[in-house]
Coordinates of C-alpha atoms in Angstrom, one line a residue:
Chain A
M1 CA 0.0 0.0 0.0
S2 CA 2.9 2.5 0.4
D3 CA 4.1 4.2 -2.7
E4 CA 7.3 6.2 -2.9
L5 CA 5.6 9.4 -1.8
D6 CA 4.3 7.7 1.4
L7 CA 7.8 6.5 2.1
V8 CA 9.2 10.0 1.6
R9 CA 6.5 11.3 3.9
S10 CA 7.1 8.7 6.6
L11 CA 10.8 9.6 6.6
Y12 CA 9.8 12.9 8.2
S13 CA 7.0 12.9 10.7
D14 CA 7.4 15.6 13.2
E15 CA 9.0 14.4 16.4
T16 CA 9.4 17.7 18.0
D17 CA 7.3 18.5 21.1
W18 CA 6.2 21.7 19.7
T19 CA 3.7 22.5 22.4
S20 CA 6.3 23.8 24.8
S21 CA 8.8 25.3 22.4
E22 CA 7.1 26.6 19.2
D23 CA 5.4 29.6 20.7
A24 CA 8.5 30.7 22.5
L25 CA 10.6 30.3 19.4
L26 CA 8.1 32.1 17.2
S27 CA 7.9 35.0 19.6
R28 CA 11.7 35.2 19.8
V29 CA 12.0 35.4 16.0
R30 CA 9.1 37.8 15.8
R31 CA 10.8 40.2 18.3
G32 CA 13.9 40.2 16.1
L33 CA 11.8 40.8 13.1
M34 CA 10.1 43.8 14.7
N35 CA 13.5 45.2 15.5
T36 CA 14.4 45.0 11.9
I37 CA 11.1 46.5 10.9
G38 CA 11.5 49.3 13.4
A39 CA 14.9 50.2 12.0
A40 CA 13.5 50.1 8.5
G41 CA 12.8 53.8 8.3
A42 CA 16.5 54.3 7.9
V43 CA 17.8 51.9 5.3
T44 CA 21.5 52.0 5.2
G45 CA 23.7 51.3 2.3
E46 CA 25.1 48.4 4.2
D47 CA 21.6 46.8 4.6
V48 CA 21.1 47.2 0.9
L49 CA 24.4 45.7 -0.1
R50 CA 24.0 42.8 2.3
S51 CA 20.7 41.7 0.8
A52 CA 21.5 42.4 -2.8
Q53 CA 23.0 40.2 -5.5
T54 CA 22.2 41.9 -8.8
V55 CA 23.0 45.6 -9.4
L56 CA 22.1 47.6 -12.5
L57 CA 24.2 50.6 -13.3
I58 CA 23.0 53.6 -15.2
D59 CA 26.1 55.6 -15.8
W60 CA 28.9 55.1 -13.4
H61 CA 32.3 56.1 -12.1
P62 CA 34.9 53.6 -13.5
D63 CA 35.6 52.4 -10.0
V64 CA 32.0 51.3 -9.4
P65 CA 31.6 48.2 -11.6
R66 CA 35.0 47.0 -10.6
S67 CA 34.3 47.3 -6.9
L68 CA 30.9 45.5 -7.2
A69 CA 32.2 42.7 -9.4
A70 CA 35.2 42.2 -7.2
A71 CA 32.9 41.8 -4.2
G72 CA 30.9 39.2 -6.0
Y73 CA 27.8 41.1 -7.1
D74 CA 26.2 40.4 -10.5
V75 CA 26.7 43.7 -12.3
Y76 CA 24.7 44.9 -15.3
S77 CA 24.6 48.2 -17.2
V78 CA 22.6 49.8 -19.9
Y79 CA 24.4 52.1 -22.2
Q80 CA 23.0 51.8 -25.7
A81 CA 22.7 48.1 -25.1
A82 CA 22.6 45.8 -22.0
H83 CA 25.9 44.5 -20.7
R84 CA 27.1 42.3 -17.9
A85 CA 30.4 42.9 -16.1
E86 CA 33.1 40.4 -15.5
L87 CA 36.5 40.8 -14.0
V88 CA 39.2 38.7 -15.4
R89 CA 42.9 38.5 -14.6
V90 CA 44.2 38.9 -18.1
A91 CA 42.5 40.7 -21.0
P92 CA 41.0 38.1 -23.3
A93 CA 42.8 37.7 -26.7
E94 CA 39.5 37.9 -28.5
L95 CA 36.2 39.6 -27.5
E96 CA 32.8 38.6 -28.8
D97 CA 30.7 41.2 -30.6
G98 CA 29.7 44.2 -28.6
A99 CA 32.0 43.3 -25.7
E100 CA 34.5 45.7 -24.4
A101 CA 37.6 45.2 -22.1
L102 CA 38.9 47.9 -19.9
G103 CA 42.3 47.7 -18.2
P104 CA 43.0 48.3 -14.5
L105 CA 42.4 51.9 -13.3
G106 CA 46.1 52.4 -12.3
P107 CA 49.2 50.6 -11.1
S108 CA 47.6 50.0 -7.7
D109 CA 44.4 48.5 -9.1
N110 CA 44.8 44.8 -8.7
R111 CA 41.3 43.8 -9.7
G112 CA 42.3 42.9 -13.2
V113 CA 40.5 43.7 -16.5
L114 CA 36.9 44.6 -16.6
V115 CA 35.0 43.0 -19.5
W116 CA 31.6 44.2 -20.4
H117 CA 29.7 41.3 -22.2
R118 CA 26.8 42.2 -24.4
V119 CA 23.6 40.5 -23.2
D120 CA 20.2 40.3 -25.0
S121 CA 18.3 41.5 -22.1
L122 CA 18.6 42.4 -18.4
P123 CA 17.6 39.8 -15.8
D124 CA 14.0 39.9 -14.7
Q125 CA 14.9 40.6 -11.1
I126 CA 17.3 43.4 -10.3
D127 CA 17.9 44.2 -6.6
V128 CA 19.5 47.6 -6.8
V129 CA 19.5 50.2 -9.5
C130 CA 22.5 52.4 -9.0
I131 CA 22.5 55.7 -10.9
Y132 CA 24.9 58.5 -11.6
R133 CA 22.6 60.8 -13.4
P134 CA 21.3 64.3 -12.7
P135 CA 18.0 65.0 -10.8
A136 CA 16.0 65.8 -13.9
E137 CA 16.5 62.3 -15.3
Q138 CA 15.9 60.4 -12.1
L139 CA 12.1 60.0 -12.1
G140 CA 12.3 58.6 -15.7
I141 CA 14.9 56.1 -14.5
V142 CA 12.7 55.0 -11.7
E143 CA 9.8 54.5 -14.1
H144 CA 11.8 52.8 -16.8
F145 CA 14.2 50.6 -14.8
V146 CA 13.5 50.5 -11.1
L147 CA 9.8 49.6 -11.2
P148 CA 9.7 47.3 -14.2
H149 CA 12.6 45.2 -12.7
R150 CA 11.0 45.2 -9.3
A151 CA 14.2 46.6 -7.8
W152 CA 13.8 47.3 -4.1
A153 CA 16.5 49.9 -3.8
L154 CA 17.6 53.0 -5.7
W155 CA 21.2 54.1 -5.1
V156 CA 22.0 57.6 -6.1
E157 CA 25.8 57.8 -6.4
E158 CA 27.5 60.6 -4.6
G159 CA 29.2 63.1 -6.7
G160 CA 32.9 63.6 -6.3
F161 CA 35.7 61.5 -7.7
A162 CA 37.7 59.6 -5.2
S163 CA 40.7 58.9 -7.4
G164 CA 40.9 62.4 -8.7
M165 CA 39.9 61.5 -12.2
T166 CA 38.3 64.1 -14.4
P167 CA 34.6 64.0 -14.2
P168 CA 33.3 62.6 -17.5
Y169 CA 30.7 65.3 -18.2
R170 CA 29.1 66.8 -15.2
G171 CA 30.2 68.6 -12.1
P172 CA 29.8 66.5 -9.0
E173 CA 27.7 69.1 -7.2
Q174 CA 24.8 68.4 -9.6
L175 CA 24.7 64.7 -8.7
L176 CA 24.5 64.9 -5.0
E177 CA 20.8 65.5 -4.8
V178 CA 17.9 63.0 -5.2
S179 CA 15.1 64.8 -7.0
E180 CA 11.9 65.3 -5.1
D181 CA 9.7 63.5 -7.6
A182 CA 12.0 60.4 -7.8
R183 CA 12.1 60.2 -4.0
A184 CA 8.3 60.5 -3.8
R185 CA 7.8 57.8 -6.4
C186 CA 10.2 55.5 -4.6
E187 CA 8.5 56.1 -1.2
E188 CA 5.1 55.3 -2.5
S189 CA 6.4 52.0 -4.0
G190 CA 8.4 51.0 -0.9
I191 CA 11.7 51.4 -2.7
A192 CA 14.6 52.2 -0.4
V193 CA 16.7 55.2 -1.5
V194 CA 20.4 55.4 -0.6
E195 CA 22.2 58.6 -1.3
G196 CA 25.3 60.6 -0.3
L197 CA 27.5 57.6 -0.4
S198 CA 29.4 55.9 -3.2
I199 CA 28.4 52.3 -3.7
A200 CA 32.1 51.5 -4.5
T201 CA 33.2 52.8 -1.1
A202 CA 30.3 51.1 0.7
T203 CA 31.0 47.8 -1.0
R204 CA 34.5 47.9 0.3
E205 CA 33.3 48.7 3.7
V206 CA 30.7 46.0 3.8
T207 CA 32.8 43.2 2.4
R208 CA 36.0 44.5 3.9
P209 CA 39.1 44.5 1.7
T210 CA 39.1 41.0 0.2
A211 CA 41.0 39.2 2.8
L212 CA 42.8 37.3 0.2
P213 CA 44.6 39.7 -2.1
V214 CA 44.1 38.8 -5.7
E215 CA 47.9 38.4 -6.1
A216 CA 48.0 35.5 -3.6
A217 CA 46.7 33.2 -6.3
I218 CA 48.1 30.1 -4.6
S219 CA 48.2 29.5 -0.9
P220 CA 48.3 26.4 1.4
T221 CA 45.7 25.6 4.1
L222 CA 46.8 23.8 7.2
A223 CA 44.6 22.0 9.7
Y224 CA 45.7 22.3 13.4
R225 CA 44.4 20.6 16.5
N226 CA 45.0 23.8 18.3
A227 CA 44.6 26.6 15.8
H228 CA 45.1 29.4 18.3
A229 CA 48.4 28.0 19.5
A230 CA 49.5 27.7 15.9
I231 CA 48.6 31.3 15.1
R232 CA 50.5 32.4 18.2
W233 CA 53.5 30.3 17.1
L234 CA 53.4 31.6 13.5
R235 CA 53.2 35.2 14.7
T236 CA 55.9 35.1 17.4
V237 CA 58.4 32.7 15.9
L238 CA 58.2 33.5 12.2
G239 CA 56.6 37.0 12.2
F240 CA 53.4 36.2 10.3
E241 CA 50.7 38.8 10.5
L242 CA 47.1 37.7 11.2
T243 CA 44.9 39.3 8.6
A244 CA 41.6 37.4 9.0
L245 CA 40.0 35.3 11.6
F246 CA 36.6 33.6 11.7
E247 CA 36.0 31.7 14.9
D248 CA 33.3 30.3 17.2
P249 CA 33.0 31.5 20.7
N250 CA 34.3 28.1 21.8
G251 CA 37.5 28.8 20.0
T252 CA 37.0 26.7 16.9
V253 CA 38.7 28.5 14.0
H254 CA 36.8 28.1 10.8
Y255 CA 39.2 30.2 8.8
A256 CA 42.3 32.2 9.6
Q257 CA 44.6 33.9 7.1
L258 CA 48.2 34.9 7.9
V259 CA 50.5 36.9 5.7
W260 CA 54.3 36.8 5.5
R261 CA 56.2 39.1 3.2
G262 CA 53.5 39.1 0.6
G263 CA 52.8 35.4 0.8
T264 CA 49.7 34.0 2.4
I265 CA 48.8 30.9 4.3
N266 CA 45.4 29.8 5.6
L267 CA 44.6 27.6 8.6
H268 CA 41.7 26.2 10.6
T269 CA 40.9 23.9 13.4
E270 CA 40.8 20.3 12.2
D271 CA 37.5 18.6 12.1
E272 CA 37.9 14.9 12.9
E273 CA 34.8 14.0 10.9
G274 CA 35.2 16.3 8.0
E275 CA 36.5 14.6 4.9
L276 CA 37.9 17.9 3.6
S277 CA 39.3 19.3 6.8
G278 CA 40.2 16.2 8.8
R279 CA 43.2 15.5 10.9
G280 CA 46.5 16.5 9.4
R281 CA 44.9 17.6 6.2
T282 CA 46.8 20.1 4.1
S283 CA 45.2 21.6 1.0
I284 CA 45.9 24.3 -1.5
I285 CA 43.8 27.3 -2.3
L286 CA 43.7 28.6 -5.8
Q287 CA 42.3 32.1 -5.6
A288 CA 40.1 32.7 -8.6
A289 CA 39.4 36.2 -9.9
T290 CA 35.6 36.2 -9.9
R291 CA 32.6 34.0 -9.3
A292 CA 32.3 33.6 -13.1
D293 CA 35.9 32.5 -13.1
V294 CA 35.1 29.9 -10.4
D295 CA 32.2 28.6 -12.5
H296 CA 34.4 28.4 -15.6
L297 CA 37.2 26.6 -13.8
F298 CA 34.6 24.2 -12.3
E299 CA 33.1 23.4 -15.7
K300 CA 36.5 22.8 -17.1
A301 CA 37.5 20.5 -14.3
N302 CA 34.2 18.7 -14.4
S303 CA 34.4 18.1 -18.1
T304 CA 37.8 16.3 -17.6
G305 CA 36.1 13.9 -15.1
A306 CA 38.1 15.2 -12.2
D307 CA 37.3 13.9 -8.7
I308 CA 35.1 16.6 -7.3
R309 CA 34.8 16.5 -3.6
R310 CA 32.7 19.6 -3.1
P311 CA 30.7 21.2 -6.0
V312 CA 30.6 24.9 -6.2
E313 CA 28.9 26.3 -3.2
E314 CA 28.8 29.5 -1.2
S315 CA 29.7 29.4 2.5
F316 CA 27.9 31.6 4.9
Y317 CA 31.0 33.6 5.5
G318 CA 31.3 34.5 1.8
D319 CA 33.6 32.0 0.2
Y320 CA 32.4 30.8 -3.2
G321 CA 34.2 27.8 -4.6
F322 CA 34.7 24.0 -5.0
T323 CA 37.1 21.3 -4.0
L324 CA 38.9 18.7 -6.1
S325 CA 41.0 15.7 -5.2
D326 CA 44.0 15.1 -7.4
S327 CA 45.5 11.9 -8.7
E328 CA 47.0 11.1 -5.3
G329 CA 44.4 12.6 -3.1
H330 CA 45.8 16.1 -2.4
L331 CA 43.0 18.5 -2.1
W332 CA 42.6 21.7 -4.2
N333 CA 40.2 24.4 -3.2
V334 CA 39.3 26.7 -6.0
G335 CA 37.3 29.8 -5.1
V336 CA 36.9 33.4 -4.6
A337 CA 36.8 34.8 -1.1
W338 CA 34.4 37.4 -0.1
L339 CA 34.9 37.5 3.6
D340 CA 33.0 40.1 5.4
S341 CA 33.0 41.2 8.9
D342 CA 29.2 40.9 9.1
A343 CA 29.4 37.3 8.3
A344 CA 31.9 36.9 11.1
R345 CA 29.6 38.6 13.5
S346 CA 26.6 36.6 12.4
L347 CA 28.6 33.4 12.8
R348 CA 29.3 34.4 16.4
E349 CA 25.6 35.2 16.9
R350 CA 24.5 31.9 15.4
R351 CA 26.7 29.9 17.7
T352 CA 25.7 31.7 20.9
Chain B
M1 CA -14.6 43.8 7.1
A2 CA -12.9 41.0 5.2
V3 CA -9.5 39.9 6.2
R4 CA -6.8 41.4 4.0
S5 CA -5.0 39.0 1.6
D6 CA -1.3 38.6 1.9
A7 CA -0.9 40.6 -1.3
E8 CA -2.9 43.5 0.3
V9 CA -0.8 43.2 3.5
M10 CA 2.4 43.2 1.4
T11 CA 1.3 46.3 -0.5
A12 CA 0.4 48.1 2.7
S13 CA 3.7 47.2 4.2
T14 CA 5.6 49.2 1.7
A15 CA 4.2 52.4 3.2
D16 CA 3.7 51.0 6.6
P17 CA 6.5 48.6 7.4
A18 CA 4.8 47.4 10.7
A19 CA 2.0 45.8 8.7
F20 CA 4.5 43.2 7.6
A21 CA 4.2 41.5 11.0
A22 CA 1.0 40.0 9.8
I23 CA 2.9 38.0 7.2
F24 CA 5.0 36.5 10.0
D25 CA 2.0 35.8 12.1
R26 CA 0.3 33.9 9.2
H27 CA 3.2 31.9 7.9
G28 CA 5.9 31.9 10.6
S29 CA 4.7 28.5 11.9
A30 CA 4.6 26.8 8.5
L31 CA 8.1 28.0 7.7
L32 CA 9.4 26.9 11.0
H33 CA 8.1 23.3 10.4
Y34 CA 9.6 23.4 6.9
F35 CA 13.0 24.3 8.2
S36 CA 12.7 21.9 11.1
A37 CA 12.1 19.1 8.7
R38 CA 15.0 20.1 6.4
V39 CA 17.7 21.1 8.8
G40 CA 16.5 20.0 12.2
Y41 CA 14.9 21.9 15.0
G42 CA 18.2 23.3 16.4
E43 CA 19.0 25.1 13.2
A44 CA 15.5 26.1 12.2
E45 CA 15.3 29.3 14.2
G46 CA 18.2 30.9 12.5
F47 CA 16.8 30.1 9.1
L48 CA 13.3 31.3 10.0
A49 CA 14.7 34.7 11.2
E50 CA 16.8 35.0 8.0
V51 CA 13.9 34.2 5.7
F52 CA 11.7 36.9 7.2
R53 CA 14.5 39.4 7.3
I54 CA 15.1 38.9 3.6
A55 CA 11.4 38.9 2.8
F56 CA 10.9 42.1 4.7
E57 CA 13.7 43.8 2.9
R58 CA 12.5 42.6 -0.4
R59 CA 8.8 43.2 0.3
A60 CA 8.5 45.8 -2.5
S61 CA 9.4 43.1 -5.1
F62 CA 6.6 40.8 -4.1
D63 CA 4.3 40.2 -7.0
S64 CA 0.9 41.5 -5.7
A65 CA -1.0 39.6 -8.4
V66 CA -0.3 36.5 -6.3
S67 CA -2.6 36.4 -3.3
S68 CA -0.6 34.1 -0.9
A69 CA 2.9 35.0 0.2
L70 CA 3.6 31.4 1.2
P71 CA 5.1 30.1 -2.0
W72 CA 7.3 33.2 -2.2
L73 CA 8.5 32.6 1.4
Y74 CA 9.3 28.9 0.6
G75 CA 11.2 30.2 -2.4
I76 CA 13.4 32.4 -0.3
G77 CA 13.8 29.4 2.1
A78 CA 14.8 27.1 -0.7
N79 CA 17.5 29.5 -1.7
L80 CA 18.9 29.6 1.9
L81 CA 18.8 25.9 2.1
A82 CA 20.7 25.6 -1.1
R83 CA 23.7 27.1 0.6
H84 CA 23.3 24.5 3.3
R85 CA 23.2 21.5 1.1
R86 CA 26.3 19.8 2.5
N87 CA 24.4 18.9 5.7
E88 CA 21.3 17.6 3.9
A89 CA 22.5 14.0 3.4
R90 CA 23.5 13.8 7.1
R91 CA 20.1 15.1 8.1
L92 CA 18.2 12.6 5.9
Q93 CA 20.2 9.7 7.2
A94 CA 19.5 10.8 10.7
L95 CA 15.8 10.9 10.0
A96 CA 15.9 7.4 8.6
K97 CA 17.6 6.2 11.7
L98 CA 15.2 7.9 14.0
R99 CA 12.2 6.6 12.1
T100 CA 13.6 3.1 12.0
E101 CA 14.5 3.0 15.7
S102 CA 11.2 4.5 16.9
G103 CA 9.5 1.8 14.8
P104 CA 6.1 1.9 13.3
S105 CA 3.3 3.5 15.1
P106 CA 1.0 0.9 16.6
G107 CA -1.6 0.2 14.0
E108 CA -3.9 -2.8 13.3
D109 CA -3.4 -5.0 10.3
E110 CA -1.3 -2.4 8.6
I111 CA 1.6 -3.1 10.9
I112 CA 3.2 -5.5 8.5
S113 CA 3.4 -3.1 5.6
A114 CA 4.5 -0.4 8.1
L115 CA 7.4 -2.7 9.1
D116 CA 8.3 -3.1 5.5
A117 CA 8.2 0.6 5.0
A118 CA 10.5 1.2 8.1
A119 CA 13.0 -1.2 6.7
L120 CA 13.0 0.8 3.5
L121 CA 13.6 4.1 5.1
P122 CA 17.4 4.2 5.1
R123 CA 17.2 3.4 1.4
V124 CA 14.6 6.2 0.9
A125 CA 17.0 8.6 2.6
Q126 CA 19.9 7.4 0.5
A127 CA 17.9 7.7 -2.7
L128 CA 16.8 11.2 -1.8
T129 CA 20.4 12.3 -1.3
E130 CA 21.3 10.9 -4.7
L131 CA 18.6 13.0 -6.5
P132 CA 19.8 16.2 -8.1
A133 CA 19.3 19.0 -5.6
A134 CA 16.7 20.7 -7.7
D135 CA 14.6 17.6 -8.1
R136 CA 14.9 16.9 -4.3
E137 CA 13.8 20.4 -3.4
T138 CA 10.8 20.1 -5.7
L139 CA 9.8 16.7 -4.5
L140 CA 10.1 17.6 -0.8
L141 CA 8.0 20.7 -1.3
Y142 CA 5.4 18.4 -2.9
A143 CA 5.6 15.5 -0.4
W144 CA 6.4 17.3 2.9
E145 CA 4.9 20.7 2.4
R146 CA 2.1 19.4 0.3
L147 CA 2.3 22.4 -2.1
G148 CA 0.5 22.2 -5.4
Y149 CA 2.4 22.3 -8.7
E150 CA 1.6 26.0 -9.3
D151 CA 2.7 27.0 -5.9
I152 CA 5.9 25.1 -6.2
G153 CA 6.5 26.8 -9.6
R154 CA 6.1 30.1 -7.9
A155 CA 8.3 29.2 -5.0
L156 CA 11.2 28.0 -7.2
S157 CA 10.5 30.4 -10.1
I158 CA 10.1 27.6 -12.6
P159 CA 7.3 26.8 -15.0
V160 CA 4.6 24.3 -13.9
G161 CA 5.7 21.9 -16.7
T162 CA 9.2 21.8 -15.1
V163 CA 7.7 21.1 -11.7
R164 CA 5.7 18.2 -13.1
S165 CA 8.7 16.8 -14.9
R166 CA 11.0 17.1 -11.9
I167 CA 8.5 15.4 -9.7
N168 CA 7.8 12.6 -12.2
R169 CA 11.5 12.1 -12.7
A170 CA 12.2 12.1 -8.9
R171 CA 9.4 9.7 -8.2
S172 CA 10.4 7.2 -10.9
R173 CA 14.1 7.4 -9.7
L174 CA 12.8 6.6 -6.2
R175 CA 10.7 3.7 -7.4
E176 CA 13.6 2.3 -9.3
Q177 CA 16.0 2.6 -6.4
L178 CA 13.6 1.2 -3.9
G179 CA 12.5 -1.7 -6.2
L180 CA 8.9 -0.6 -6.1
T181 CA 6.8 -1.7 -9.0
G182 CA 6.3 1.1 -11.4
E183 CA 3.3 3.0 -12.6
E184 CA 0.1 3.0 -10.6
E185 CA 0.3 -0.5 -9.2
H186 CA 1.3 0.0 -5.6
D187 CA 0.0 -3.2 -4.1
D188 CA 3.4 -4.8 -3.5
V189 CA 6.4 -3.4 -1.6
G190 CA 9.9 -4.3 -2.1
G191 CA 10.2 -7.5 -4.2
G192 CA 12.4 -10.4 -3.7
S193 CA 15.8 -8.7 -3.0
A194 CA 15.9 -9.5 0.7

């Protein structure tokens, strides 16, 4: 009499004694939600960036698409046609029709080459529309881009040019204001407006400078029984500098990064059960340039039939990558790190 | 006065954020049970809070042509769970163990087939973990949350045809792996393979 659906259902039948705990749990979560709602009057740039994945740019300072793409956002633009941004380490030898590659912004810009790929259309769901246009055009932009794409935030870039570049066409003072009509239209549609802040700067603050500099393309990861003792040893004996630390209140280190003369190592507390992070495990991190780069590398590895131990996934602390085992079982972690201090904080909160 | 639909509440909450609390009051419990089934009671609270935080921040993007917010909330939940996939196999095996150990609930004549079913559970869990993640998500929304095809389509942003084909594929994979006789004849469980 049982078919496969009954079997699936009988696998989970609620064992929890909800009578005592459900109400308490729900009211706890509700209280947290009401705090969030109470604070909603003032949406900060940080809130927006934390919840967003897809950003549409309508005119921009050259730093903006680079900063967003480097931080792992999906970046689109409309300028004559729709384009999607991708950061690559080296300029492609050939570009498809309508694509454009733009070199680094200067000698200190280590984010590589920005490629704008032509796309047929914009995605249906855009989270944030970020504009760099004068007040007179803003209402039209809200009507034509923000509302149709059901974006929930409008970001009006600050004027001013952080790197001292010549403004492309307008003085910064004209761009600082959000027009009254655009603001009113957003308000009645429940769209958050962020202003007076560059999304490029805010992105760097939210995500923190990428803990793994792009140059550190290859770095080893060591598992220690006592990670804190190891960190102490590395700092005092060899002069390593601790540059990132994600840990539990109980002292378990999920990820630590240490730098020595431009080289990087990573370490964590070993996990006796974890296949990928077990006792004595050493693995190598290959730091990819972008999420798209990670996807590309994964497809390539997958097509060769490589032994994939962990498919591409995003960790809650912002690492996006996959793990391979090589011909003799050494582990290779390929990914792009997007480690942010909020994630570190939320990790602590989750565990307490 | 009639009770406001979810869509009306969502629309109102764009101007009056506090109205959003009603969405939590209506669906918080369903989402809690969903997460409890998928990740265990201990982890469910964190997921629940995160779903509603995201839903609140994105409330302006809710499609007000849809009257119930529940599929949309499941959709956000499914995205969160996708990041958590690594633990899913462990969770399913634990469920199978739990169900097998606690044994069948005392019934009448059905106890025999219930025993057969209990013996199959570890294999059900295994078969579920071997499904492609998208098929598993779809099947569990169907089997555990008892959502209809249209609501699943809304939750996962996929066409109804895709929902149907995923569920059909997942069910036939399960039947195959569990050695159940195919099609509509479910009179016999588990054939001769000991």
